[in-house]
Short mmCIF file of C-alpha atoms and ligand atoms in Angstrom, two decimals:
data_model
loop_
_atom_site.label_atom_id
_atom_site.label_comp_id
_atom_site.label_asym_id
_atom_site.label_seq_id
_atom_site.Cartn_x
_atom_site.Cartn_y
_atom_site.Cartn_z
CA MET A 15 -0.11 -0.19 0.00
CA VAL A 16 0.96 3.19 -0.39
CA THR A 17 2.33 5.49 2.68
CA PRO A 18 0.36 8.10 3.33
CA ILE A 19 2.10 12.04 4.05
CA LEU A 20 0.41 13.94 6.74
CA HIS A 21 1.93 17.60 5.74
CA GLY A 22 2.16 19.90 8.79
CA PRO A 23 4.71 20.65 11.89
CA ALA A 24 5.19 18.16 14.69
CA TYR A 25 4.35 21.11 17.25
CA SER A 26 0.69 22.10 16.21
CA THR A 27 -1.94 20.66 17.72
CA TYR A 28 -3.71 19.50 15.01
CA VAL A 29 -1.27 17.56 13.05
CA ARG A 30 -0.03 16.05 16.62
CA THR A 31 -4.51 14.83 16.47
CA ALA A 32 -3.62 13.35 12.72
CA ARG A 33 -0.71 11.89 14.26
CA LEU A 34 -2.42 9.94 16.82
CA ALA A 35 -4.66 8.42 14.73
CA LEU A 36 -1.46 7.51 12.28
CA GLU A 37 -0.10 6.11 15.42
CA GLU A 38 -2.34 4.28 17.27
CA LYS A 39 -3.66 2.64 14.65
CA GLY A 40 0.13 0.94 14.09
CA ILE A 41 -0.02 3.03 9.84
CA ASP A 42 3.25 3.63 8.54
CA TYR A 43 2.98 6.52 7.26
CA ASP A 44 6.18 10.16 5.90
CA LEU A 45 5.79 13.41 8.28
CA ASP A 46 5.84 16.21 5.84
CA HIS A 47 7.33 19.11 8.39
CA PHE A 48 7.47 22.12 8.39
CA ASP A 49 7.29 25.54 9.77
CA PHE A 50 4.67 27.43 9.70
CA MET A 51 5.62 30.51 11.31
CA GLU A 52 8.42 30.51 8.74
CA GLY A 53 5.59 31.96 6.03
CA PHE A 54 3.26 28.80 4.61
CA PRO A 55 5.10 26.68 1.19
CA GLU A 56 4.00 27.11 -1.42
CA ALA A 57 3.24 23.19 -1.97
CA GLN A 58 1.55 23.71 1.18
CA LEU A 59 -1.05 26.61 0.33
CA ALA A 60 -2.18 24.36 -3.54
CA ARG A 61 -2.32 21.80 -0.93
CA HIS A 62 -4.88 23.98 1.49
CA PRO A 63 -6.87 27.16 0.36
CA PHE A 64 -7.82 28.09 3.97
CA ALA A 65 -3.63 28.15 4.91
CA ARG A 66 -4.07 26.32 7.49
CA VAL A 67 -2.38 22.71 8.19
CA PRO A 68 -2.75 19.09 8.34
CA ALA A 69 -3.09 17.90 5.67
CA PHE A 70 -3.59 14.69 4.12
CA THR A 71 -1.70 12.65 1.08
CA HIS A 72 -2.16 8.88 0.15
CA GLY A 73 -1.20 8.42 -3.38
CA ASP A 74 -3.70 10.47 -5.52
CA PHE A 75 -6.02 11.18 -2.71
CA ALA A 76 -5.87 14.53 -0.44
CA LEU A 77 -7.51 15.85 1.94
CA TYR A 78 -7.62 18.10 4.95
CA GLU A 79 -9.55 19.17 7.86
CA THR A 80 -8.63 16.52 11.18
CA VAL A 81 -11.47 15.37 11.89
CA ALA A 82 -11.60 14.62 8.03
CA ILE A 83 -7.74 12.99 7.92
CA CYS A 84 -9.05 10.96 11.84
CA ARG A 85 -11.37 9.16 10.11
CA TYR A 86 -10.65 8.38 6.61
CA VAL A 87 -7.24 6.90 8.56
CA ASP A 88 -9.15 4.90 11.10
CA GLU A 89 -11.90 3.57 8.10
CA ALA A 90 -9.33 2.90 5.62
CA PHE A 91 -6.29 0.95 7.32
CA ASP A 92 -6.29 -2.52 9.60
CA GLY A 93 -5.66 -2.00 13.26
CA PRO A 94 -7.73 -0.98 15.90
CA SER A 95 -11.03 0.84 15.43
CA LEU A 96 -11.26 4.75 17.30
CA GLN A 97 -14.92 4.89 16.72
CA PRO A 98 -17.87 4.35 18.40
CA THR A 99 -20.12 1.90 16.15
CA GLU A 100 -23.47 2.04 18.84
CA THR A 101 -25.23 4.86 16.56
CA ARG A 102 -24.51 7.55 20.30
CA GLU A 103 -21.82 7.02 20.99
CA ARG A 104 -19.98 7.37 17.87
CA ALA A 105 -22.62 10.68 17.94
CA ARG A 106 -20.57 11.59 20.68
CA MET A 107 -17.80 11.91 19.47
CA THR A 108 -18.18 14.00 16.96
CA GLN A 109 -20.28 16.06 18.82
CA ILE A 110 -16.80 16.32 21.41
CA CYS A 111 -15.06 16.87 17.99
CA SER A 112 -16.42 19.82 16.87
CA LEU A 113 -16.79 21.64 20.08
CA LEU A 114 -13.10 21.15 20.61
CA ASP A 115 -12.78 22.98 17.40
CA SER A 116 -15.50 25.68 17.56
CA TYR A 117 -14.86 26.73 21.41
CA ALA A 118 -11.84 25.33 22.79
CA TYR A 119 -9.49 25.82 20.43
CA SER A 120 -9.31 29.31 20.22
CA PRO A 121 -9.57 30.65 23.46
CA ALA A 122 -7.16 27.86 25.60
CA ILE A 123 -5.08 27.28 22.43
CA GLY A 124 -5.57 30.24 19.79
CA LYS A 125 -6.02 32.66 22.98
CA ILE A 126 -3.76 31.86 25.99
CA VAL A 127 -0.96 29.26 24.57
CA ILE A 128 -0.52 31.55 21.81
CA GLU A 129 0.09 34.07 24.63
CA ARG A 130 1.43 32.81 26.99
CA LEU A 131 4.10 30.62 25.20
CA VAL A 132 4.25 31.52 21.91
CA SER A 133 4.39 35.40 21.97
CA PRO A 134 7.37 35.44 24.43
CA MET A 135 9.46 32.88 22.26
CA LEU A 136 8.83 36.09 19.62
CA GLY A 137 10.61 38.69 21.24
CA ARG A 138 6.34 40.04 22.37
CA GLU A 139 4.89 40.75 25.96
CA PRO A 140 1.65 37.96 26.47
CA ASP A 141 -1.47 39.74 26.38
CA GLU A 142 -2.96 40.47 29.93
CA GLY A 143 -6.02 41.16 27.69
CA ILE A 144 -6.64 38.39 25.07
CA ILE A 145 -5.77 35.75 28.54
CA ALA A 146 -8.04 37.45 30.74
CA ALA A 147 -10.70 37.39 28.63
CA ALA A 148 -10.50 34.06 27.02
CA ILE A 149 -10.10 31.98 30.41
CA PRO A 150 -14.51 32.44 30.68
CA ALA A 151 -14.81 30.25 27.42
CA ALA A 152 -11.91 27.66 28.24
CA GLU A 153 -12.92 27.06 31.42
CA LYS A 154 -16.53 26.45 30.43
CA ALA A 155 -15.24 24.55 27.66
CA TYR A 156 -13.23 21.59 30.19
CA ARG A 157 -16.10 22.11 32.16
CA VAL A 158 -17.88 20.02 30.02
CA LEU A 159 -16.09 17.60 28.35
CA GLU A 160 -15.21 17.45 32.12
CA GLU A 161 -18.81 16.53 32.22
CA PHE A 162 -19.09 14.26 29.37
CA LEU A 163 -16.60 12.28 30.79
CA GLY A 164 -17.60 11.44 34.26
CA ASP A 165 -15.83 8.64 35.55
CA ARG A 166 -15.31 6.70 32.61
CA PRO A 167 -11.83 5.98 31.33
CA PHE A 168 -12.10 7.28 27.88
CA LEU A 169 -14.43 10.64 26.87
CA VAL A 170 -16.79 8.80 24.31
CA GLY A 171 -17.54 4.60 26.30
CA MET A 172 -14.69 2.04 27.52
CA SER A 173 -12.39 3.02 24.51
CA LEU A 174 -10.63 5.14 22.92
CA SER A 175 -11.32 7.21 20.48
CA LEU A 176 -11.36 9.89 18.13
CA ALA A 177 -12.38 12.28 20.53
CA ASP A 178 -10.12 11.88 23.34
CA LEU A 179 -7.09 12.10 20.51
CA HIS A 180 -8.00 15.47 19.98
CA LEU A 181 -8.67 16.64 23.36
CA ALA A 182 -5.24 15.60 24.39
CA PRO A 183 -2.97 17.76 21.99
CA ASN A 184 -4.72 20.25 23.27
CA TYR A 185 -4.63 20.25 26.79
CA SER A 186 -1.04 19.10 27.16
CA TYR A 187 -0.52 21.93 25.58
CA PHE A 188 -2.77 24.35 27.91
CA LEU A 189 -1.40 22.29 30.97
CA MET A 190 1.77 24.97 30.15
CA THR A 191 0.12 27.78 30.92
CA PRO A 192 -0.23 29.67 34.41
CA GLU A 193 -4.56 29.31 32.93
CA GLY A 194 -4.33 25.96 32.58
CA GLU A 195 -3.21 24.17 35.22
CA ASN A 196 -5.53 26.33 37.06
CA ILE A 197 -8.83 25.25 34.94
CA THR A 198 -8.01 22.01 34.85
CA GLN A 199 -7.23 21.44 38.74
CA SER A 200 -10.60 22.33 39.14
CA THR A 201 -11.70 19.66 35.74
CA PRO A 202 -10.23 15.89 38.34
CA LYS A 203 -11.51 13.72 36.51
CA LEU A 204 -10.23 14.96 32.81
CA ARG A 205 -6.62 15.38 34.59
CA ARG A 206 -6.97 11.51 35.88
CA TRP A 207 -8.43 11.13 31.63
CA TRP A 208 -4.82 13.30 30.94
CA ASP A 209 -2.73 10.76 33.63
CA SER A 210 -2.90 8.10 31.74
CA MET A 211 -3.23 9.56 28.46
CA LYS A 212 -0.16 11.20 27.90
CA GLU A 213 1.92 7.71 28.70
CA ARG A 214 0.34 6.13 25.80
CA ASP A 215 2.75 5.18 23.28
CA ALA A 216 1.17 7.19 20.72
CA MET A 217 1.46 10.02 22.85
CA VAL A 218 5.20 9.60 23.19
CA ARG A 219 5.92 8.96 20.66
CA THR A 220 4.85 12.25 19.36
CA ARG A 221 5.55 14.67 22.13
CA PRO A 222 6.72 17.90 20.80
CA GLU A 223 10.04 18.99 21.79
CA PHE A 224 8.47 22.09 22.70
CA ALA A 225 5.88 20.36 24.99
CA ALA A 226 7.54 19.63 28.64
CA ALA A 227 4.48 18.76 29.56
CA GLY A 228 3.50 15.42 27.30
N1 GSH B 323 -10.32 23.31 11.04
C1 GSH B 323 -8.75 23.39 11.06
C2 GSH B 323 -7.76 24.17 11.84
C3 GSH B 323 -6.39 23.82 11.55
C4 GSH B 323 -5.51 24.48 12.41
O1 GSH B 323 -6.41 25.66 12.26
N2 GSH B 323 -4.46 24.43 12.52
C5 GSH B 323 -3.74 25.90 13.03
C6 GSH B 323 -2.60 24.87 13.55
S1 GSH B 323 -2.89 24.59 15.06
C7 GSH B 323 -3.08 26.07 11.89
O2 GSH B 323 -2.72 26.01 10.54
N3 GSH B 323 -2.64 27.68 11.66
C8 GSH B 323 -1.64 28.25 10.71
C9 GSH B 323 -2.69 29.46 11.31
O3 GSH B 323 -3.54 29.89 11.54
O4 GSH B 323 -2.27 30.41 10.24
C10 GSH B 323 -8.63 21.00 11.53
O5 GSH B 323 -8.83 20.60 11.43
O6 GSH B 323 -7.66 21.05 10.23
#
């Protein structure tokens, strides 16, 4: 079979989610790493009209959007299933991926992590106003996720699913900020989930250099 290629930097949360799906399935793949902070390569702009990462190619099939990539990876290759078969659990998984994209990524990563961790790396002071304004939305998203998790080992049912792989890279960076540390202290069920998630082989193999937290 043709080796699939994932295009994007290892430090990106969404690239890591797609890598986690590939790793959990045990698929041989190539990571076409580039640093988008130095500008998007023309080839990536041709693959992704919205100038984001990741993009994915498998022979003559090209795809972008992380959820679509993860589903394709799960369905086109052998390996453990990453999606529940039960209809309501599958719907819940889709809901959680969607709420992470719509309500958690922007405050937790796009604002708090970027301002607190990335801005200083670029020689800028964090914008405390942006951080303060993002805290309530990040807190709300994490509380909702805590409720979905409940006392179960994974976000949906008893097995790992794409929902867990969608959250883990977000959680990893968020935890590195004081605001994330504070919010995750008040969501102890997610903390317990994280303590076990971060030990998975796929998580260890995809850990970005930047992510000391796992
Ligand atoms: N909806 C996209 C979101 C991807 C996304 O926002 N990726 C971030 C990196 S984690 C990105 O490309 N950021 C570059 C930018 O905003 O310029 C997906 O699901 O793949």
